Amino acid sequence: MHHMTLAEIARGLAEKKFSSEELTQVLLARIAQLDPKINSFITLTEDLATAQARAADARRAAGESGALLGVPLAHKDLFCTQGIRTSCGSKMLDNFKAPYDATVVAKLAAAGTVTLGKTNMDEFAMGSANESSYYGAVKNPWNLEHVPGGSSGGSAAAVAARLLPAATGTDTGGSIRQPAALTNLTGLKPTYGRVSRWGMIAYASSLDQAGPMARTAEDCALLLQGMAGFDPQDSTSIDEPVPDYSASLNGSLQGLRIGIPKEYFGAGLDPRIAELVLESVKELEKLGAVVKEVSLPNLQHAIPAYYVIAPAEASSNLSRFDGVRFGHRCEDPKNLEDLYKRSRAEGFGPEVQRRILVGAYALSAGYYDAYYLQAQKIRRLIKNDFMSAFAEVDVILGPTTPNPAWKIGAKNDDPISAYLEDFYTITANLAGLPGLSMPAGFVDGLPVGVQLLAPYFQEGRLLNVAHQYQSVTDWHTRTPSGF
Ligand code: GLN
């Protein structure tokens, strides 16, 4: 049962081959047996899951249908879930039970999904390896000595290990696409504003976006359908109709113009990944696509700009965690200042503290013009580069990551080398564009992803291209041994 994709589960439930409750119990048992190997969950919600599964079965028995009705999934532990611990991977929020559901959680629950639990993540979504979680590192099911990517590493590892068919993630600089690539999943970061951020604990508000992580593009289409849409509670949510993402999956790729940025194939890229990327292009050409070289001249400035903007916003967003209103409070504070200092020093891990320091520095008087303002200008130039490229092509294709998953601990003493892993993903966040990563082969037994980027609100095009690719390749069907 655990090998079924979300679409197969939806069909099985519709045909009454099994009930949501039966499936939920199978998956909960599988999580209990296998999750200790990979540490992909922070909290399990067995009682809630059983109640939601029974309710979904009752709705079906009463004649309701819907692709997500009765489908089990899990949420990254930065989506607020009412009455359930929402830790954001941090000691700071270890004792925080959210008083309300995030819009994404509420929308998916209304569609009838069953929440199995909350998945592990890098602390406050800062990281590319899922090593910074207060609840311990997540392991990659493809090789337990390697990282699964981050920050949505728990969602990625759980889906890759077939503990559940799909999960939610969030992507500020790559945290859906990069762990999807490193664990052989399909992951989609929507256009900024497509999915509500209400009830998502903020990392960098102008970059954060929630999206689906699953094994196939078809499944991502089903899940995105349940997540997307206008939300008056999020002032950056966009009031645009949500298209039927499943309906466009089978569109022909005849004449599709694929752009390949010449700046993508530089020295930092593992040549074996470059080869797999070019093979994926050949497959798409066989389906009728045409390839064109494009240029993103400001690409080299993206990482420096991101690592000013994201920490700047984080330093502001995380100022609310002060030991007074939410979360961890130190023992026996001597006075208010001591309370703030010790609560924050004890509650935040080293990577979060590093980001807060960098962000506060970049925003401080005298440095604002030199760093933050410059970074914002680069952000506009990067957006302009994409606009010029998309005048000529329909999608941009390249690697999702420069390297396959590294060994746990390998980059611990060198945060900059981890930041460089975001080279291909962060431009989409800086420009607000949608991006998708899909499985495209293996290097040393570890999965490799290909990234597709599209113009604003063209999530349907990304899913269409990925689905067509997945109908002629079988990388996405490969399962890690032992799971
Ligand atoms: N690795 C990037 C960072 O640490 C992106 C993380 C994310 O997308 N949440 O900021």
CSV table of C-alpha atoms and ligand atoms in Angstrom, one decimal:
chain,number,residue,atom,x,y,z
A,1,MET,CA,0.0,0.0,0.0
A,2,HIS,CA,2.8,2.4,0.9
A,3,HIS,CA,4.2,2.4,-2.7
A,4,MET,CA,1.1,4.1,-4.1
A,5,THR,CA,1.4,7.6,-5.3
A,6,LEU,CA,-1.2,10.2,-4.2
A,7,ALA,CA,-3.0,9.8,-7.5
A,8,GLU,CA,-3.2,6.0,-7.1
A,9,ILE,CA,-4.4,6.4,-3.6
A,10,ALA,CA,-7.1,8.8,-4.8
A,11,ARG,CA,-8.3,6.2,-7.4
A,12,GLY,CA,-8.2,3.4,-4.8
A,13,LEU,CA,-10.3,5.4,-2.4
A,14,ALA,CA,-12.8,6.3,-5.1
A,15,GLU,CA,-13.1,2.7,-6.1
A,16,LYS,CA,-13.5,1.6,-2.5
A,17,LYS,CA,-10.5,-0.7,-2.7
A,18,PHE,CA,-9.5,0.4,0.8
A,19,SER,CA,-10.6,3.0,3.2
A,20,SER,CA,-8.7,6.0,4.4
A,21,GLU,CA,-8.6,4.6,7.9
A,22,GLU,CA,-7.0,1.3,6.7
A,23,LEU,CA,-4.4,3.2,4.7
A,24,THR,CA,-3.7,5.6,7.6
A,25,GLN,CA,-3.1,2.7,10.0
A,26,VAL,CA,-0.7,1.0,7.6
A,27,LEU,CA,1.3,4.3,7.2
A,28,LEU,CA,1.4,5.0,10.9
A,29,ALA,CA,2.7,1.5,11.6
A,30,ARG,CA,5.3,2.0,8.9
A,31,ILE,CA,6.4,5.3,10.4
A,32,ALA,CA,6.7,3.7,13.9
A,33,GLN,CA,8.9,1.0,12.4
A,34,LEU,CA,11.1,3.0,10.0
A,35,ASP,CA,11.2,6.6,11.1
A,36,PRO,CA,13.8,5.9,13.8
A,37,LYS,CA,16.2,5.2,11.0
A,38,ILE,CA,15.8,8.6,9.3
A,39,ASN,CA,14.3,10.9,12.0
A,40,SER,CA,11.9,12.6,9.6
A,41,PHE,CA,9.1,13.4,12.1
A,42,ILE,CA,9.2,15.8,15.1
A,43,THR,CA,5.6,15.1,16.2
A,44,LEU,CA,3.2,12.3,15.2
A,45,THR,CA,-0.5,13.0,15.4
A,46,GLU,CA,-2.0,9.5,15.4
A,47,ASP,CA,-5.3,10.4,17.1
A,48,LEU,CA,-5.9,13.4,14.8
A,49,ALA,CA,-5.1,11.2,11.8
A,50,THR,CA,-7.4,8.4,12.9
A,51,ALA,CA,-10.3,10.9,13.5
A,52,GLN,CA,-9.6,12.7,10.1
A,53,ALA,CA,-9.5,9.4,8.3
A,54,ARG,CA,-12.8,8.2,9.7
A,55,ALA,CA,-14.4,11.6,8.9
A,56,ALA,CA,-13.1,11.3,5.3
A,57,ASP,CA,-14.5,7.8,5.0
A,58,ALA,CA,-17.8,9.0,6.3
A,59,ARG,CA,-17.8,11.9,3.8
A,60,ARG,CA,-17.1,9.5,0.9
A,61,ALA,CA,-19.8,7.1,2.1
A,62,ALA,CA,-22.2,10.1,2.0
A,63,GLY,CA,-21.4,10.6,-1.6
A,64,GLU,CA,-18.7,13.2,-1.5
A,65,SER,CA,-15.7,12.8,-3.8
A,66,GLY,CA,-12.4,14.8,-4.3
A,67,ALA,CA,-8.9,13.8,-5.1
A,68,LEU,CA,-7.6,14.7,-1.6
A,69,LEU,CA,-10.5,13.3,0.4
A,70,GLY,CA,-8.9,10.7,2.8
A,71,VAL,CA,-5.3,11.2,1.5
A,72,PRO,CA,-2.6,11.0,4.3
A,73,LEU,CA,0.1,13.6,4.4
A,74,ALA,CA,2.3,15.5,6.8
A,75,HIS,CA,3.2,19.2,7.3
A,76,LYS,CA,6.6,20.8,7.7
A,77,ASP,CA,6.7,21.8,11.4
A,78,LEU,CA,6.6,25.5,10.6
A,79,PHE,CA,2.9,25.5,9.6
A,80,CYS,CA,0.8,26.3,12.6
A,81,THR,CA,-1.4,23.5,13.6
A,82,GLN,CA,-4.1,24.2,16.2
A,83,GLY,CA,-3.4,22.6,19.5
A,84,ILE,CA,-0.4,20.7,18.1
A,85,ARG,CA,3.2,21.5,18.8
A,86,THR,CA,4.6,23.8,16.1
A,87,SER,CA,8.3,23.9,16.8
A,88,CYS,CA,9.9,25.2,13.6
A,89,GLY,CA,12.8,22.8,14.5
A,90,SER,CA,13.8,25.0,17.4
A,91,LYS,CA,14.2,24.7,21.1
A,92,MET,CA,12.7,28.2,21.2
A,93,LEU,CA,9.3,26.8,20.2
A,94,ASP,CA,9.6,23.3,21.6
A,95,ASN,CA,6.7,24.1,24.0
A,96,PHE,CA,4.6,26.1,21.5
A,97,LYS,CA,1.2,24.8,20.6
A,98,ALA,CA,-0.3,26.9,17.9
A,99,PRO,CA,-3.7,28.5,18.7
A,100,TYR,CA,-4.9,28.2,15.0
A,101,ASP,CA,-4.2,26.4,11.8
A,102,ALA,CA,-2.2,27.9,8.9
A,103,THR,CA,-4.3,28.6,5.8
A,104,VAL,CA,-2.5,25.8,4.0
A,105,VAL,CA,-3.2,23.4,6.8
A,106,ALA,CA,-6.9,24.5,7.0
A,107,LYS,CA,-7.4,24.3,3.2
A,108,LEU,CA,-5.9,20.9,3.0
A,109,ALA,CA,-7.9,19.7,6.0
A,110,ALA,CA,-11.1,21.0,4.4
A,111,ALA,CA,-10.3,19.1,1.3
A,112,GLY,CA,-10.2,16.0,3.5
A,113,THR,CA,-6.5,15.2,3.9
A,114,VAL,CA,-5.3,13.3,6.9
A,115,THR,CA,-2.4,14.8,8.9
A,116,LEU,CA,0.0,12.1,10.1
A,117,GLY,CA,2.3,14.5,11.8
A,118,LYS,CA,4.7,17.4,11.7
A,119,THR,CA,8.0,16.9,9.8
A,120,ASN,CA,11.6,17.7,10.9
A,121,MET,CA,13.3,20.7,9.4
A,122,ASP,CA,16.3,23.0,9.8
A,123,GLU,CA,15.8,25.4,12.7
A,124,PHE,CA,13.6,28.3,11.5
A,125,ALA,CA,14.1,26.9,7.9
A,126,MET,CA,17.7,28.1,7.8
A,127,GLY,CA,19.8,25.5,6.1
A,128,SER,CA,20.3,23.1,3.2
A,129,ALA,CA,21.0,19.9,5.0
A,130,ASN,CA,18.5,19.5,7.9
A,131,GLU,CA,21.4,19.3,10.3
A,132,SER,CA,20.5,22.4,12.3
A,133,SER,CA,17.2,21.0,13.8
A,134,TYR,CA,16.9,21.0,17.6
A,135,TYR,CA,15.4,17.5,17.1
A,136,GLY,CA,18.5,16.1,15.4
A,137,ALA,CA,19.7,15.6,11.9
A,138,VAL,CA,17.4,13.9,9.3
A,139,LYS,CA,19.0,11.1,7.3
A,140,ASN,CA,18.7,10.6,3.6
A,141,PRO,CA,16.9,7.3,2.9
A,142,TRP,CA,19.2,6.8,-0.2
A,143,ASN,CA,22.2,6.7,2.1
A,144,LEU,CA,21.8,7.1,5.8
A,145,GLU,CA,25.2,8.7,6.2
A,146,HIS,CA,24.2,11.6,3.9
A,147,VAL,CA,22.0,14.6,4.4
A,148,PRO,CA,18.5,14.7,2.8
A,149,GLY,CA,18.9,18.5,1.9
A,150,GLY,CA,17.0,21.2,3.8
A,151,SER,CA,15.3,22.9,5.1
A,152,SER,CA,12.2,20.7,4.3
A,153,GLY,CA,14.4,17.7,4.8
A,154,GLY,CA,11.9,15.8,7.1
A,155,SER,CA,9.2,16.1,4.5
A,156,ALA,CA,11.6,15.0,1.8
A,157,ALA,CA,13.0,12.0,3.7
A,158,ALA,CA,9.5,10.8,4.8
A,159,VAL,CA,8.1,10.8,1.3
A,160,ALA,CA,11.3,9.3,-0.2
A,161,ALA,CA,11.1,6.5,2.3
A,162,ARG,CA,7.5,5.8,1.4
A,163,LEU,CA,6.3,6.7,4.9
A,164,LEU,CA,3.6,8.8,3.2
A,165,PRO,CA,2.7,9.8,-0.4
A,166,ALA,CA,3.3,13.6,-0.1
A,167,ALA,CA,4.0,16.4,2.3
A,168,THR,CA,4.1,20.2,2.5
A,169,GLY,CA,7.3,22.2,2.4
A,170,THR,CA,8.4,25.8,2.3
A,171,ASP,CA,11.0,27.4,0.0
A,172,THR,CA,12.8,30.6,0.9
A,173,GLY,CA,15.9,29.9,-1.1
A,174,GLY,CA,15.4,26.4,-2.3
A,175,SER,CA,14.1,24.4,0.6
A,176,ILE,CA,11.5,22.5,-1.4
A,177,ARG,CA,13.4,22.0,-4.6
A,178,GLN,CA,16.9,21.2,-3.1
A,179,PRO,CA,15.7,18.4,-0.7
A,180,ALA,CA,13.4,17.1,-3.5
A,181,ALA,CA,16.5,16.8,-5.7
A,182,LEU,CA,18.6,15.1,-3.1
A,183,THR,CA,15.9,12.5,-2.3
A,184,ASN,CA,14.5,11.8,-5.7
A,185,LEU,CA,11.2,13.6,-5.4
A,186,THR,CA,9.3,16.2,-7.4
A,187,GLY,CA,8.9,19.5,-5.5
A,188,LEU,CA,7.3,22.7,-6.6
A,189,LYS,CA,7.9,26.3,-5.3
A,190,PRO,CA,5.0,28.3,-6.5
A,191,THR,CA,5.0,32.0,-7.6
A,192,TYR,CA,5.3,34.3,-4.6
A,193,GLY,CA,1.8,35.1,-3.5
A,194,ARG,CA,0.2,32.0,-5.1
A,195,VAL,CA,-0.1,30.2,-1.7
A,196,SER,CA,-1.0,31.9,1.5
A,197,ARG,CA,1.8,32.4,4.1
A,198,TRP,CA,-0.7,33.0,6.9
A,199,GLY,CA,0.2,30.8,9.8
A,200,MET,CA,3.6,29.9,8.3
A,201,ILE,CA,6.3,30.9,10.8
A,202,ALA,CA,8.2,33.5,8.9
A,203,TYR,CA,11.9,33.2,8.0
A,204,ALA,CA,12.3,35.9,5.2
A,205,SER,CA,8.8,37.1,4.4
A,206,SER,CA,9.5,38.5,0.9
A,207,LEU,CA,11.0,35.1,-0.2
A,208,ASP,CA,9.0,32.4,1.8
A,209,GLN,CA,6.5,30.3,-0.2
A,210,ALA,CA,4.8,27.0,0.6
A,211,GLY,CA,4.5,24.2,-1.9
A,212,PRO,CA,4.0,20.5,-2.5
A,213,MET,CA,6.6,17.7,-2.2
A,214,ALA,CA,5.6,14.3,-3.7
A,215,ARG,CA,7.0,11.6,-6.0
A,216,THR,CA,5.4,12.8,-9.2
A,217,ALA,CA,4.4,16.0,-11.0
A,218,GLU,CA,0.8,14.5,-11.1
A,219,ASP,CA,0.8,14.4,-7.3
A,220,CYS,CA,2.2,17.9,-7.0
A,221,ALA,CA,-0.6,19.1,-9.2
A,222,LEU,CA,-3.2,17.5,-6.9
A,223,LEU,CA,-1.6,18.9,-3.8
A,224,LEU,CA,-1.0,22.4,-5.2
A,225,GLN,CA,-4.7,22.5,-6.2
A,226,GLY,CA,-5.6,22.1,-2.5
A,227,MET,CA,-3.0,24.7,-1.3
A,228,ALA,CA,-3.2,27.6,-3.8
A,229,GLY,CA,-5.6,30.5,-3.8
A,230,PHE,CA,-6.2,34.0,-2.5
A,231,ASP,CA,-6.3,34.6,1.2
A,232,PRO,CA,-7.4,38.0,2.6
A,233,GLN,CA,-5.3,37.3,5.7
A,234,ASP,CA,-2.1,37.4,3.8
A,235,SER,CA,-1.5,40.8,2.3
A,236,THR,CA,1.0,39.4,-0.2
A,237,SER,CA,-1.4,36.7,-1.4
A,238,ILE,CA,-2.6,37.4,-5.0
A,239,ASP,CA,-6.2,37.4,-6.1
A,240,GLU,CA,-5.8,35.4,-9.3
A,241,PRO,CA,-8.0,32.4,-10.2
A,242,VAL,CA,-6.4,29.0,-9.6
A,243,PRO,CA,-6.2,27.0,-12.8
A,244,ASP,CA,-6.9,23.3,-13.0
A,245,TYR,CA,-3.4,22.0,-12.7
A,246,SER,CA,-4.3,18.4,-13.4
A,247,ALA,CA,-6.1,19.3,-16.6
A,248,SER,CA,-2.9,20.7,-18.2
A,249,LEU,CA,-0.6,17.8,-17.4
A,250,ASN,CA,-1.0,16.2,-20.7
A,251,GLY,CA,-0.5,19.1,-23.0
A,252,SER,CA,2.0,18.5,-25.9
A,253,LEU,CA,5.5,19.8,-25.6
A,254,GLN,CA,5.7,20.3,-29.3
A,255,GLY,CA,7.5,23.6,-29.9
A,256,LEU,CA,8.1,24.3,-26.2
A,257,ARG,CA,11.1,26.6,-26.0
A,258,ILE,CA,13.6,25.6,-23.3
A,259,GLY,CA,16.2,28.1,-22.3
A,260,ILE,CA,19.5,27.0,-20.8
A,261,PRO,CA,21.5,29.8,-19.2
A,262,LYS,CA,25.1,29.7,-20.2
A,263,GLU,CA,26.1,30.7,-16.7
A,264,TYR,CA,24.8,27.4,-15.3
A,265,PHE,CA,27.7,25.2,-16.4
A,266,GLY,CA,30.5,26.8,-14.5
A,267,ALA,CA,33.3,25.3,-12.3
A,268,GLY,CA,31.1,24.6,-9.2
A,269,LEU,CA,28.9,22.0,-11.0
A,270,ASP,CA,29.7,18.3,-10.7
A,271,PRO,CA,30.3,17.3,-14.3
A,272,ARG,CA,28.3,14.1,-13.8
A,273,ILE,CA,25.3,16.2,-12.9
A,274,ALA,CA,25.9,18.4,-15.9
A,275,GLU,CA,25.7,15.2,-18.0
A,276,LEU,CA,22.4,14.1,-16.5
A,277,VAL,CA,20.9,17.6,-17.1
A,278,LEU,CA,21.9,17.4,-20.7
A,279,GLU,CA,20.3,13.9,-21.0
A,280,SER,CA,17.1,15.3,-19.6
A,281,VAL,CA,17.1,18.0,-22.3
A,282,LYS,CA,17.5,15.3,-25.0
A,283,GLU,CA,14.4,13.5,-23.6
A,284,LEU,CA,12.4,16.7,-23.8
A,285,GLU,CA,13.7,17.4,-27.3
A,286,LYS,CA,12.4,14.0,-28.3
A,287,LEU,CA,9.0,15.2,-27.0
A,288,GLY,CA,9.1,18.2,-29.4
A,289,ALA,CA,10.8,20.9,-27.3
A,290,VAL,CA,13.4,23.2,-28.8
A,291,VAL,CA,16.5,24.4,-26.9
A,292,LYS,CA,18.0,27.8,-26.9
A,293,GLU,CA,20.9,29.3,-25.0
A,294,VAL,CA,19.9,32.2,-22.7
A,295,SER,CA,21.9,34.4,-20.3
A,296,LEU,CA,21.4,35.4,-16.7
A,297,PRO,CA,24.3,37.9,-16.4
A,298,ASN,CA,23.7,38.7,-12.7
A,299,LEU,CA,23.6,35.1,-11.6
A,300,GLN,CA,26.9,35.3,-9.7
A,301,HIS,CA,25.5,38.1,-7.5
A,302,ALA,CA,22.5,36.0,-6.3
A,303,ILE,CA,24.0,34.2,-3.4
A,304,PRO,CA,25.6,37.3,-1.8
A,305,ALA,CA,22.4,39.3,-2.3
A,306,TYR,CA,20.3,36.5,-0.8
A,307,TYR,CA,22.5,36.1,2.2
A,308,VAL,CA,22.0,39.8,3.0
A,309,ILE,CA,18.3,40.0,2.3
A,310,ALA,CA,17.2,36.7,4.0
A,311,PRO,CA,19.2,37.3,7.2
A,312,ALA,CA,18.0,40.9,7.3
A,313,GLU,CA,14.4,39.9,7.2
A,314,ALA,CA,15.0,37.0,9.6
A,315,SER,CA,16.6,39.3,12.2
A,316,SER,CA,13.4,41.3,12.1
A,317,ASN,CA,11.0,38.4,12.1
A,318,LEU,CA,12.8,36.5,14.9
A,319,SER,CA,12.8,39.5,17.2
A,320,ARG,CA,9.4,38.4,18.4
A,321,PHE,CA,10.9,35.4,20.1
A,322,ASP,CA,12.0,37.2,23.2
A,323,GLY,CA,11.0,34.9,26.1
A,324,VAL,CA,8.0,37.1,26.9
A,325,ARG,CA,5.3,36.2,24.5
A,326,PHE,CA,6.1,32.8,22.9
A,327,GLY,CA,8.4,29.9,23.5
A,328,HIS,CA,11.4,29.3,25.6
A,329,ARG,CA,12.0,31.5,28.7
A,330,CYS,CA,15.2,31.2,30.7
A,331,GLU,CA,15.2,30.2,34.4
A,332,ASP,CA,15.3,32.9,37.1
A,333,PRO,CA,15.9,36.0,35.0
A,334,LYS,CA,17.6,38.7,37.0
A,335,ASN,CA,15.9,41.5,35.1
A,336,LEU,CA,14.3,42.2,31.7
A,337,GLU,CA,17.5,42.5,29.8
A,338,ASP,CA,18.8,39.2,31.3
A,339,LEU,CA,15.5,37.6,30.3
A,340,TYR,CA,15.8,38.6,26.7
A,341,LYS,CA,19.5,37.8,26.4
A,342,ARG,CA,19.4,34.4,28.0
A,343,SER,CA,16.1,33.3,26.6
A,344,ARG,CA,17.3,34.0,23.1
A,345,ALA,CA,20.9,32.6,23.6
A,346,GLU,CA,19.4,29.4,25.0
A,347,GLY,CA,16.5,29.1,22.6
A,348,PHE,CA,18.3,29.7,19.2
A,349,GLY,CA,20.9,27.4,17.8
A,350,PRO,CA,24.2,28.6,16.2
A,351,GLU,CA,23.0,28.9,12.6
A,352,VAL,CA,20.0,31.0,13.6
A,353,GLN,CA,22.2,33.2,15.8
A,354,ARG,CA,24.6,33.6,12.9
A,355,ARG,CA,21.8,34.8,10.6
A,356,ILE,CA,20.4,37.2,13.2
A,357,LEU,CA,23.8,38.8,13.7
A,358,VAL,CA,24.4,39.1,10.0
A,359,GLY,CA,20.9,40.5,9.4
A,360,ALA,CA,21.1,43.0,12.3
A,361,TYR,CA,24.5,44.2,11.0
A,362,ALA,CA,23.3,44.6,7.4
A,363,LEU,CA,20.3,46.7,8.6
A,364,SER,CA,22.2,48.8,11.0
A,365,ALA,CA,22.8,52.6,10.5
A,366,GLY,CA,25.8,53.1,8.2
A,367,TYR,CA,25.7,49.6,6.7
A,368,TYR,CA,22.2,49.7,5.3
A,369,ASP,CA,23.2,51.5,2.2
A,370,ALA,CA,26.3,49.4,1.7
A,371,TYR,CA,24.6,46.0,2.0
A,372,TYR,CA,20.9,45.9,2.2
A,373,LEU,CA,20.2,48.6,-0.4
A,374,GLN,CA,22.8,47.1,-2.8
A,375,ALA,CA,21.3,43.6,-2.3
A,376,GLN,CA,17.8,45.0,-3.2
A,377,LYS,CA,19.2,46.5,-6.4
A,378,ILE,CA,20.8,43.2,-7.4
A,379,ARG,CA,17.4,41.6,-6.7
A,380,ARG,CA,15.8,43.8,-9.3
A,381,LEU,CA,18.6,43.1,-11.8
A,382,ILE,CA,18.1,39.4,-11.4
A,383,LYS,CA,14.4,39.8,-12.0
A,384,ASN,CA,15.1,41.8,-15.1
A,385,ASP,CA,17.5,39.1,-16.4
A,386,PHE,CA,14.6,36.6,-16.1
A,387,MET,CA,12.2,38.9,-17.8
A,388,SER,CA,14.6,39.2,-20.8
A,389,ALA,CA,15.1,35.4,-20.9
A,390,PHE,CA,11.4,34.7,-20.7
A,391,ALA,CA,10.8,37.0,-23.7
A,392,GLU,CA,12.6,34.3,-25.7
A,393,VAL,CA,11.8,31.0,-24.0
A,394,ASP,CA,8.9,29.3,-22.1
A,395,VAL,CA,10.9,27.5,-19.4
A,396,ILE,CA,14.5,27.7,-18.1
A,397,LEU,CA,16.2,24.4,-17.3
A,398,GLY,CA,19.3,23.5,-15.4
A,399,PRO,CA,20.6,21.5,-12.4
A,400,THR,CA,18.7,21.9,-9.1
A,401,THR,CA,22.0,21.6,-7.1
A,402,PRO,CA,25.6,21.7,-8.0
A,403,ASN,CA,26.4,18.5,-6.0
A,404,PRO,CA,24.6,15.4,-4.8
A,405,ALA,CA,23.8,14.9,-1.1
A,406,TRP,CA,26.9,15.3,1.0
A,407,LYS,CA,27.9,13.4,4.2
A,408,ILE,CA,26.3,14.5,7.4
A,409,GLY,CA,28.7,16.8,9.1
A,410,ALA,CA,30.9,17.4,6.1
A,411,LYS,CA,30.1,21.1,5.8
A,412,ASN,CA,29.8,21.8,9.6
A,413,ASP,CA,32.9,24.0,9.8
A,414,ASP,CA,32.2,25.8,6.6
A,415,PRO,CA,28.7,27.4,6.4
A,416,ILE,CA,29.7,29.3,3.2
A,417,SER,CA,30.2,26.0,1.3
A,418,ALA,CA,26.6,25.0,2.3
A,419,TYR,CA,25.4,28.5,1.1
A,420,LEU,CA,26.9,27.8,-2.3
A,421,GLU,CA,24.7,24.7,-2.7
A,422,ASP,CA,21.8,27.3,-3.2
A,423,PHE,CA,23.4,28.6,-6.4
A,424,TYR,CA,20.6,27.4,-8.8
A,425,THR,CA,17.6,27.7,-6.5
A,426,ILE,CA,17.7,31.1,-4.9
A,427,THR,CA,17.2,33.2,-8.0
A,428,ALA,CA,13.6,32.0,-8.2
A,429,ASN,CA,12.9,33.3,-4.7
A,430,LEU,CA,14.7,36.7,-5.4
A,431,ALA,CA,12.6,37.1,-8.5
A,432,GLY,CA,9.4,35.5,-7.0
A,433,LEU,CA,9.2,33.0,-9.9
A,434,PRO,CA,7.8,29.4,-9.7
A,435,GLY,CA,10.3,26.6,-9.9
A,436,LEU,CA,10.2,22.8,-9.9
A,437,SER,CA,12.7,20.1,-9.3
A,438,MET,CA,12.3,16.6,-10.8
A,439,PRO,CA,14.3,13.4,-10.5
A,440,ALA,CA,16.8,13.0,-13.4
A,441,GLY,CA,19.2,10.3,-12.5
A,442,PHE,CA,21.8,9.2,-10.0
A,443,VAL,CA,25.5,9.9,-9.1
A,444,ASP,CA,27.2,7.4,-6.8
A,445,GLY,CA,23.7,6.0,-5.9
A,446,LEU,CA,22.5,9.4,-4.9
A,447,PRO,CA,19.6,11.2,-6.7
A,448,VAL,CA,20.1,14.2,-8.9
A,449,GLY,CA,17.4,16.8,-9.7
A,450,VAL,CA,16.7,18.9,-12.8
A,451,GLN,CA,15.2,22.3,-12.1
A,452,LEU,CA,12.6,24.0,-14.3
A,453,LEU,CA,11.7,27.7,-13.9
A,454,ALA,CA,8.8,29.5,-15.6
A,455,PRO,CA,7.2,33.0,-15.8
A,456,TYR,CA,4.9,34.1,-13.0
A,457,PHE,CA,1.8,31.9,-12.4
A,458,GLN,CA,3.0,29.3,-14.9
A,459,GLU,CA,3.0,26.5,-12.3
A,460,GLY,CA,0.8,24.5,-14.7
A,461,ARG,CA,3.5,24.7,-17.4
A,462,LEU,CA,6.1,23.4,-15.0
A,463,LEU,CA,3.9,20.5,-14.0
A,464,ASN,CA,3.0,19.8,-17.6
A,465,VAL,CA,6.7,19.6,-18.6
A,466,ALA,CA,7.6,17.5,-15.6
A,467,HIS,CA,4.7,15.1,-16.1
A,468,GLN,CA,5.5,14.6,-19.8
A,469,TYR,CA,9.2,13.9,-18.8
A,470,GLN,CA,8.0,11.5,-16.2
A,471,SER,CA,5.8,9.7,-18.7
A,472,VAL,CA,9.0,8.7,-20.7
A,473,THR,CA,11.5,8.3,-17.9
A,474,ASP,CA,11.4,6.2,-14.7
A,475,TRP,CA,13.8,8.0,-12.4
A,476,HIS,CA,11.0,9.1,-10.2
A,477,THR,CA,9.8,5.5,-9.6
A,478,ARG,CA,13.1,4.4,-8.0
A,479,THR,CA,12.9,3.5,-4.4
A,480,PRO,CA,15.7,3.6,-1.8
A,481,SER,CA,16.6,0.1,-0.7
A,482,GLY,CA,15.6,-0.8,2.8
A,483,PHE,CA,12.4,1.2,2.4
B,1,GLN,N1,19.5,27.2,2.2
B,1,GLN,C1,18.8,28.4,2.2
B,1,GLN,C2,19.0,29.1,3.6
B,1,GLN,O1,19.5,28.5,4.5
B,1,GLN,C3,17.4,28.3,1.9
B,1,GLN,C4,16.5,27.8,3.0
B,1,GLN,C5,15.1,27.8,2.7
B,1,GLN,O2,14.7,27.8,1.5
B,1,GLN,N2,14.2,27.8,3.7
B,1,GLN,O3,18.6,30.3,3.7
